[in-house]
Each structure stands twice: as C-alpha cells, then as structure tokens.
Amino acid sequence: MSAQRPAELSDAIDAKHDSSNALLDGLGRPLRDLRLSVTDRCNLRCTYCMPRASFDENHAFLPRAELLSFEEIERLARLFIRLGVRKVRLTGGEPLLRRGIEHLVEKLARLHTTEGQPLEIALTTNGTLLARKAKALKDAGLKRVTVSLDGLSDATLRRMSDSDLAVATVLEGIEVAQAAGLDPIKVNMVVKRGVNEHEIVPMAEHFRGTGIVLRFIEFMDVGCTNGWRMDDVVPARAILDRVAERFPIEQIGQAYNGEVAERWRYAAGGGEVGVIASVTQAFCHECSRARLSTDGKLYNCLFANDGVDLRGVLRGGEDDSVLTSLIADAWGRRTDRYSQLRQAGAGTPVHFTRKVEMSYIGG
Ligand code: SAM
C-alpha cells in the first residue's frame, strides 16, 4: 500500500518527504520513531538519570492535570503516524507507574502506519512492576519490552539505582514477561567506569542462551544533574573486548535503518549482544526519533533544551491540521546532532543553556 501524505501539509509548509512519504528533517532524516514519556516519576534514583540530590522529596513532579491524557496521547500519536512514524516507545520516568498504562497500549495497538502495518509499540521499564503488569500489557497488545538492569549483584544495583532494589525482583519481572509471551525482550545495562564495569561479563554469561538480547549503553551526559565526565564512560569497544575475551563474538548488521544498537552474535551460538555507543560512535546522522514529553512538548533531540508545546495548542481547541503543521514544521527545521558535536569536541559536553532531564522526555 502506498503511503498517504496529509493534504494540509502541502499548503502549510514546504515539507520534504522520502520515497515512502516520511517527513524529512533539515538534515534529511525521516521521522520514524516516537518516544513517549508517560510519567516523569520513577521509583528508582539511578545516579546517572535521576540523582537523589536533585530529585529528592522536595522535587516537584508534574501535577496530574499537566500530564497528557491517554486520549490526548492517542490523538497526537495518530498525527505523528501520518507524518511517517512506525514505532512508538513508551518510557518515562517509569512507565509502569502510570496508572492504567495497559489502556494506553490498547489504544495505540489499534493504530496503523500510513503503509497499513500495525504500529509497532515498545516499552522500556526498570522491571520493578513488570511481574505484576506483564500479562495485562501483553493482553493489551504490547509485543516487546526492554528492561533496564545494571548488574547481577544487589550491591551493584543499589549503587547504580541508589534504591533498595533486589536483582531478583527484576529477574522475576523478566521471567514473567517471557512466560506472558512478550518477545523480543531486551535488557539495557548502562556501564559506568569503576561502578558496575565488573558486571559486564557476568551479565553476558547470565543472558547468553536465554533468547534475551543484552545491550550495553555508554553512560551519557543527558540532562544537567548527573555529573557526567568522559572519564566515567567505558567505551563500547572496551566493553566488547571484555565480552569477547570470555565469548568470541562477530558483528552482524542492523535490523533496520536508524537502529541505535550495534549488534554482535556469539560465534559459538547463544544469541546476540549489543552496544549503544552514543558517546564514542555518535549515530545522530540516522536519528529518526522525536520525543514527546510527559506534559506534551515535542523535543527533537534527547539533548535538547527546549520543546514545542503541543499540549497548549491541543487544549486550546485547535484542529488536527494546525497540530500536524506544528509538528511538521518543528521536524522540518530539525538540525540537532548533539552527540556528533560532543564527539567532535573529544568528549567535551556541548553547552546548551539547560538540557532537559531524561525522566521528563524519556530515554
Ligand atoms: N524507567 C525506565 C527504565 O529504567 O528503563 C524507562 C526510562 S529510562 C530514562 C530509559 C533508559 O535510559 C534506561 O535503560 C536507562 O538506563 C537509560 N539511561 C538513563 N540515563 C542514562 C544515561 N545518563 N546514560 C545512558 N543511559 C541512560
């Protein structure tokens, strides 16, 4: 089926599209993915994401009325899909803390891309509530899930998450998700030098042969509160070297254009492992992700400092064509490539006025 271009766009802006009619940004990158932060709250205080010093008991989370409702999210998702989006990832904060999240999944699971394919829905979670929620999510139409887990010992996990979290709780969540039929299941491990790098090989040993894809993420300078230093980053090459010392691995190609992880497979069998090297091998040139914050602002980059307020326009009673033009205009002007600029500066963070925190726009 050929993709339909929304009629209002030809009048509203001078939008550029690729051959499948996905909207192109200022650097020719198509709009394909939408990250949706459904809550800015989290029950962990990972030092690299929501450090307790900044997100303590006095931190003001968004009041409920400021959050996009499920109906508002669905309406905006439909518009993003018309502009080329094929995949939506629910994230946060911790998305499973959003009450009734399965009802949102159910609404999104009914949507189709402009090519007539079902919208792909993914979710990233810290796993603490997954055992309780996995079946309802699967029944609602979720197919796949990504679980964050930064080590296999409680001591490491406590250090990374600054919370009283037991590894067994997350592993149980993964087990229940597998039993519920969520597939694929991926595990994300952020690696911080001197804190959890000793867990690289045990994590590979644990997940090899389980059908679960483990992905190591370089510690990034998202937001302004995590005290990022290049010295704390373990480069993806060094991570892969450690895995390869234990299990020979060989590189395999991307599953799709714009995939963030570099994929490797265990040479002797046992599945695959990946690295997300956004610090040492920036992949901005293929970034097709727009981000919608918990309160309905559109961000063009994980490292952006400002977004376009879609909620205000939506609640102001404007119709879909106005919202569509607003999204298309923001994407059409997009030239963000923060990680490439940081890499060009040999790891020096690029100073914007104030980068938005990750819990607010979603990882
Ligand atoms: N609460 C959910 C979770 O823990 O997966 C979803 C939100 S979290 C912000 C999404 C992903 O971003 C997680 O895998 C997390 O480890 C990753 N992340 C957060 N801060 C990061 C940072 N500074 N560097 C690299 N990855 C980070």
Coordinates of C-alpha atoms and ligand atoms in Angstrom, one line a residue:
M1 CA 0.0 0.0 0.0
S2 CA 1.4 3.4 -0.8
A3 CA 1.7 6.0 2.0
Q4 CA -0.7 8.9 2.0
R5 CA 0.7 12.4 2.6
P6 CA -1.5 14.6 4.8
A7 CA -3.2 17.0 2.4
E8 CA -2.8 20.0 4.7
L9 CA 1.0 19.8 4.6
S10 CA 1.4 20.8 1.0
D11 CA -0.2 24.1 1.9
A12 CA 1.0 24.6 5.4
I13 CA 4.8 24.2 4.9
D14 CA 7.4 23.4 2.4
A15 CA 7.8 19.9 3.8
K16 CA 10.2 17.4 2.3
H17 CA 9.5 13.7 2.3
D18 CA 11.4 10.5 1.4
S19 CA 10.1 7.9 -1.1
S20 CA 7.7 6.4 1.5
N21 CA 6.4 9.8 2.3
A22 CA 8.0 10.1 5.8
L23 CA 8.7 13.7 6.7
L24 CA 12.4 14.7 6.4
D25 CA 14.2 17.0 8.8
G26 CA 16.7 19.7 8.0
L27 CA 19.5 17.1 7.6
G28 CA 17.4 14.7 5.5
R29 CA 16.5 12.3 8.4
P30 CA 13.0 10.8 8.2
L31 CA 10.5 10.9 11.1
R32 CA 10.1 7.2 12.0
D33 CA 10.0 6.8 15.8
L34 CA 8.2 8.5 18.6
R35 CA 9.4 8.2 22.3
L36 CA 6.6 9.0 24.6
S37 CA 7.3 9.8 28.2
V38 CA 4.1 8.9 30.1
T39 CA 5.3 10.0 33.5
D40 CA 8.2 12.0 35.0
R41 CA 8.0 9.9 38.2
C42 CA 10.3 7.0 38.9
N43 CA 10.6 4.7 41.9
L44 CA 14.4 4.5 41.5
R45 CA 17.1 7.2 41.8
C46 CA 19.7 5.9 39.3
T47 CA 22.7 8.2 39.8
Y48 CA 23.1 8.7 36.0
C49 CA 19.5 9.6 35.4
M50 CA 17.6 10.9 38.5
P51 CA 20.2 11.6 41.1
R52 CA 18.7 11.9 44.6
A53 CA 20.4 15.2 45.2
S54 CA 18.2 16.8 42.5
F55 CA 15.2 14.5 42.7
D56 CA 14.7 14.4 46.4
E57 CA 11.5 14.5 48.5
N58 CA 11.2 18.2 47.7
H59 CA 11.3 17.8 44.0
A60 CA 8.1 18.9 42.3
F61 CA 6.9 16.3 39.9
L62 CA 4.3 17.4 37.3
P63 CA 0.7 17.6 38.7
R64 CA -1.7 15.2 37.1
A65 CA -3.6 17.9 35.1
E66 CA -0.3 18.7 33.3
L67 CA 0.2 15.2 32.0
L68 CA -1.2 14.3 28.6
S69 CA -4.3 12.2 29.0
F70 CA -4.4 8.8 27.1
E71 CA -6.9 10.4 24.7
E72 CA -4.5 13.3 24.0
I73 CA -1.6 10.9 23.5
E74 CA -3.6 8.8 21.1
R75 CA -4.6 11.8 19.1
L76 CA -1.1 13.1 18.8
A77 CA 0.3 9.6 18.0
R78 CA -2.2 9.5 15.1
L79 CA -0.7 12.7 13.7
F80 CA 2.9 11.6 14.1
I81 CA 2.0 8.4 12.3
R82 CA 0.6 10.4 9.4
L83 CA 4.0 12.1 9.1
G84 CA 5.9 8.8 9.0
V85 CA 6.1 7.3 12.5
R86 CA 6.1 3.5 12.5
K87 CA 7.1 2.8 16.1
V88 CA 6.2 4.3 19.4
R89 CA 8.2 3.6 22.6
L90 CA 6.5 4.2 26.0
T91 CA 9.0 5.4 28.5
G92 CA 9.5 7.9 31.3
G93 CA 10.2 8.2 34.3
E94 CA 9.0 4.7 35.0
P95 CA 6.1 4.0 32.5
L96 CA 4.6 1.2 34.6
L97 CA 3.9 3.8 37.4
R98 CA 1.4 5.5 35.1
R99 CA -2.0 4.1 36.3
G100 CA -3.8 2.1 33.6
I101 CA -0.8 2.1 31.2
E102 CA -2.3 -1.0 29.6
H103 CA -5.3 1.0 28.4
L104 CA -2.9 3.4 26.5
V105 CA -1.2 0.3 25.0
E106 CA -4.6 -1.0 23.9
K107 CA -5.5 2.3 22.2
L108 CA -2.1 2.5 20.4
A109 CA -2.2 -1.1 19.4
R110 CA -5.3 -0.3 17.2
L111 CA -3.3 2.2 15.1
H112 CA -1.8 1.5 11.7
T113 CA 1.1 3.2 9.9
T114 CA 0.5 5.0 6.6
E115 CA 1.6 1.8 4.9
G116 CA -1.2 -0.1 6.6
Q117 CA 1.0 -2.0 9.0
P118 CA 0.2 -2.2 12.7
L119 CA 2.0 0.4 14.7
E120 CA 5.0 -1.1 16.5
I121 CA 4.8 -0.5 20.2
A122 CA 7.7 -0.9 22.6
L123 CA 8.2 -0.1 26.3
T124 CA 11.2 0.5 28.4
T125 CA 10.9 -0.3 32.1
N126 CA 13.1 -0.7 35.2
G127 CA 11.3 -4.0 35.7
T128 CA 10.2 -3.4 39.3
L129 CA 6.5 -3.7 38.4
L130 CA 6.9 -5.9 35.4
A131 CA 5.9 -9.2 37.1
R132 CA 2.6 -7.6 38.1
K133 CA 1.9 -5.9 34.8
A134 CA 3.4 -8.1 32.0
K135 CA 0.2 -10.2 31.3
A136 CA -2.1 -7.1 31.2
L137 CA 0.3 -5.4 28.8
K138 CA 0.6 -8.4 26.6
D139 CA -3.2 -8.8 26.5
A140 CA -3.5 -5.1 25.6
G141 CA -1.3 -5.6 22.5
L142 CA 2.3 -5.0 23.7
K143 CA 4.6 -7.3 21.8
R144 CA 8.1 -6.5 23.1
V145 CA 9.7 -5.0 26.2
T146 CA 13.1 -3.6 27.2
V147 CA 14.2 -3.9 30.8
S148 CA 16.9 -1.9 32.4
L149 CA 19.3 -3.9 34.7
D150 CA 22.7 -2.6 35.6
G151 CA 24.2 -5.6 37.2
L152 CA 23.6 -9.0 38.8
S153 CA 24.6 -8.3 42.4
D154 CA 22.3 -6.4 44.8
A155 CA 25.2 -4.3 45.9
T156 CA 25.9 -3.1 42.4
L157 CA 22.3 -2.5 41.7
R158 CA 21.9 -0.5 44.9
R159 CA 24.9 1.6 44.0
M160 CA 23.6 2.3 40.4
S161 CA 20.0 2.9 41.3
D162 CA 20.5 4.5 44.8
S163 CA 17.5 2.4 45.8
D164 CA 16.8 -0.7 47.8
L165 CA 16.2 -2.8 44.7
A166 CA 16.8 -6.5 44.6
V167 CA 18.1 -8.1 41.4
A168 CA 15.7 -11.0 41.9
T169 CA 12.7 -8.6 41.5
V170 CA 13.9 -7.5 38.1
L171 CA 14.8 -11.1 37.0
E172 CA 11.3 -12.2 38.1
G173 CA 9.8 -9.4 36.0
I174 CA 11.8 -10.7 33.0
E175 CA 10.7 -14.3 33.6
V176 CA 7.0 -13.4 33.9
A177 CA 7.3 -11.2 30.7
Q178 CA 8.8 -14.2 28.9
A179 CA 6.1 -16.5 30.2
A180 CA 3.5 -14.0 29.0
G181 CA 4.9 -14.2 25.5
L182 CA 6.5 -10.7 25.2
D183 CA 9.1 -11.1 22.5
P184 CA 11.7 -9.9 21.9
I185 CA 12.9 -9.0 25.5
K186 CA 15.9 -6.8 25.6
V187 CA 18.0 -5.9 28.7
N188 CA 19.7 -2.5 28.9
M189 CA 22.8 -2.1 31.1
V190 CA 24.3 1.4 31.5
V191 CA 28.0 1.0 32.2
K192 CA 29.8 3.4 34.5
R193 CA 33.5 3.2 35.0
G194 CA 34.5 1.9 38.4
V195 CA 30.9 1.3 39.5
N196 CA 29.5 -1.6 37.5
E197 CA 32.0 -2.5 34.8
H198 CA 32.9 -5.7 36.7
E199 CA 29.4 -6.9 35.9
I200 CA 29.8 -6.8 32.1
V201 CA 31.0 -10.4 31.8
P202 CA 28.6 -11.9 34.4
M203 CA 25.7 -10.2 32.6
A204 CA 26.8 -11.7 29.3
E205 CA 27.1 -15.1 30.9
H206 CA 23.7 -14.8 32.5
F207 CA 21.7 -13.7 29.4
R208 CA 23.6 -15.7 26.7
G209 CA 21.4 -18.6 25.5
T210 CA 18.2 -17.2 27.0
G211 CA 16.8 -15.6 23.9
I212 CA 17.2 -12.2 25.7
V213 CA 19.3 -9.6 24.0
L214 CA 21.6 -7.8 26.4
R215 CA 22.7 -4.3 25.3
F216 CA 25.4 -2.3 27.0
I217 CA 24.9 1.5 27.0
E218 CA 27.6 4.1 27.3
F219 CA 27.0 6.5 30.2
M220 CA 25.7 9.7 28.6
D221 CA 25.6 13.4 29.5
V222 CA 21.8 13.6 29.4
G223 CA 20.3 16.4 31.5
C224 CA 22.3 18.7 33.8
T225 CA 22.3 16.8 37.1
N226 CA 24.2 13.5 36.6
G227 CA 27.7 14.9 36.9
W228 CA 28.8 13.3 33.7
R229 CA 32.5 13.1 32.9
M230 CA 34.1 11.5 29.9
D231 CA 36.4 9.6 32.4
D232 CA 33.3 7.7 33.7
V233 CA 32.4 6.4 30.2
V234 CA 33.6 2.9 29.4
P235 CA 33.8 3.0 25.6
A236 CA 31.8 0.4 23.7
R237 CA 35.0 -1.1 22.2
A238 CA 36.3 -1.8 25.6
I239 CA 33.0 -3.3 26.7
L240 CA 33.0 -5.6 23.6
D241 CA 36.7 -6.6 24.2
R242 CA 35.7 -7.8 27.7
V243 CA 32.8 -9.8 26.3
A244 CA 35.0 -11.2 23.5
E245 CA 37.7 -12.4 26.0
R246 CA 35.0 -14.6 27.5
F247 CA 33.0 -15.5 24.4
P248 CA 34.2 -14.9 20.8
I249 CA 31.7 -12.6 19.1
E250 CA 31.2 -11.4 15.5
Q251 CA 29.4 -8.3 14.2
I252 CA 26.1 -8.6 12.5
G253 CA 24.2 -5.9 10.5
Q254 CA 21.5 -3.5 11.6
A255 CA 18.0 -5.0 11.9
Y256 CA 16.6 -1.7 10.4
N257 CA 17.9 1.7 9.4
G258 CA 18.4 4.0 12.4
E259 CA 18.8 1.1 14.9
V260 CA 20.7 2.6 17.8
A261 CA 22.5 -0.6 18.9
E262 CA 25.5 -2.1 17.1
R263 CA 24.7 -5.9 17.1
W264 CA 27.1 -8.8 17.7
R265 CA 26.5 -12.5 17.9
Y266 CA 28.2 -15.2 20.0
A267 CA 30.3 -17.1 17.5
A268 CA 29.6 -20.4 19.2
G269 CA 25.8 -19.7 19.4
G270 CA 23.7 -18.4 22.2
G271 CA 22.2 -15.4 20.7
E272 CA 23.3 -11.8 20.4
V273 CA 24.6 -8.9 22.4
G274 CA 24.7 -5.2 21.5
V275 CA 26.3 -1.9 22.4
I276 CA 24.7 1.6 22.3
A277 CA 27.7 3.8 21.7
S278 CA 26.2 7.3 21.6
V279 CA 29.2 8.9 23.2
T280 CA 32.1 7.3 21.3
Q281 CA 30.3 6.5 18.0
A282 CA 27.6 9.0 17.7
F283 CA 24.7 8.0 15.4
C284 CA 22.9 11.3 15.0
H285 CA 23.2 11.1 11.3
E286 CA 20.5 8.4 11.3
C287 CA 18.4 9.6 14.3
S288 CA 14.7 9.3 13.3
R289 CA 13.4 9.8 16.9
A290 CA 11.0 12.5 18.0
R291 CA 10.3 12.8 21.7
L292 CA 7.0 13.8 23.4
S293 CA 7.5 14.9 27.0
T294 CA 5.1 13.9 29.8
D295 CA 3.4 17.3 29.5
G296 CA 3.1 17.3 25.7
K297 CA 6.2 19.1 24.4
L298 CA 7.9 17.9 21.3
Y299 CA 11.6 17.6 21.5
N300 CA 13.8 16.9 18.5
C301 CA 16.8 15.5 20.4
L302 CA 17.5 13.7 23.7
F303 CA 19.9 16.5 24.5
A304 CA 17.6 19.4 23.5
N305 CA 17.0 22.3 25.9
D306 CA 13.5 23.3 24.7
G307 CA 10.5 21.8 23.0
V308 CA 7.4 22.8 21.1
D309 CA 4.3 23.0 23.3
L310 CA 1.7 20.7 21.6
R311 CA -0.5 20.3 24.7
G312 CA -1.2 24.0 24.9
V313 CA -2.3 24.1 21.2
L314 CA -4.3 20.9 21.6
R315 CA -6.1 22.1 24.7
G316 CA -6.6 25.5 23.1
G317 CA -9.1 23.7 20.8
E318 CA -7.1 23.8 17.5
D319 CA -7.8 21.1 15.0
D320 CA -5.6 18.4 13.7
S321 CA -4.3 20.3 10.7
V322 CA -2.8 23.0 13.0
L323 CA -1.2 20.4 15.2
T324 CA 0.1 18.5 12.2
S325 CA 1.7 21.6 10.7
L326 CA 3.3 22.5 14.0
I327 CA 4.9 19.0 14.3
A328 CA 5.9 19.0 10.6
D329 CA 7.4 22.5 10.9
A330 CA 9.4 21.5 14.0
W331 CA 10.7 18.4 12.4
G332 CA 11.4 20.1 9.0
R333 CA 13.7 22.6 10.8
R334 CA 15.4 20.0 12.9
T335 CA 19.2 20.0 12.6
D336 CA 20.1 18.7 16.1
R337 CA 23.2 16.4 16.2
Y338 CA 24.4 16.9 19.8
S339 CA 26.3 13.7 20.2
Q340 CA 28.3 14.2 17.0
L341 CA 29.2 17.7 18.1
R342 CA 30.3 16.3 21.5
Q343 CA 32.4 13.6 19.8
A344 CA 34.0 16.2 17.5
G345 CA 34.9 18.1 20.7
A346 CA 36.6 14.9 22.0
G347 CA 34.0 14.3 24.7
T348 CA 33.5 17.9 25.9
P349 CA 29.8 18.3 26.6
V350 CA 28.2 20.8 24.3
H351 CA 26.8 23.6 26.4
F352 CA 23.2 24.5 25.7
T353 CA 21.5 26.8 28.2
R354 CA 19.9 23.9 30.1
K355 CA 19.4 20.4 28.7
V356 CA 16.1 18.8 29.6
E357 CA 16.2 15.9 32.1
M358 CA 15.8 12.4 30.7
S359 CA 13.0 11.4 33.0
Y360 CA 10.9 14.2 31.5
I361 CA 11.3 13.3 27.9
G362 CA 12.1 9.6 28.2
G363 CA 15.1 7.5 27.4
Ligands
SAM1 N1 12.4 3.8 33.9 C1 12.6 3.1 32.7 C2 13.8 2.4 32.7 O1 14.5 2.4 33.8 O2 14.1 1.7 31.7 C3 12.5 4.0 31.4 C4 13.1 5.3 31.4 S1 14.9 5.3 31.4 C5 15.3 7.0 31.3 C6 15.3 4.6 29.8 C7 16.7 4.1 29.6 O3 17.6 5.2 29.6 C8 17.1 3.1 30.6 O4 17.6 2.0 30.0 C9 18.3 3.9 31.4 O5 19.2 3.0 31.8 C10 18.8 4.8 30.3 N2 19.5 5.9 30.8 C11 19.1 6.8 31.6 N3 20.1 7.8 31.9 C12 21.1 7.4 31.1 C13 22.4 8.0 30.9 N4 22.8 9.0 31.6 N5 23.3 7.3 30.1 C14 22.9 6.2 29.4 N6 21.6 5.7 29.6 C15 20.8 6.2 30.4

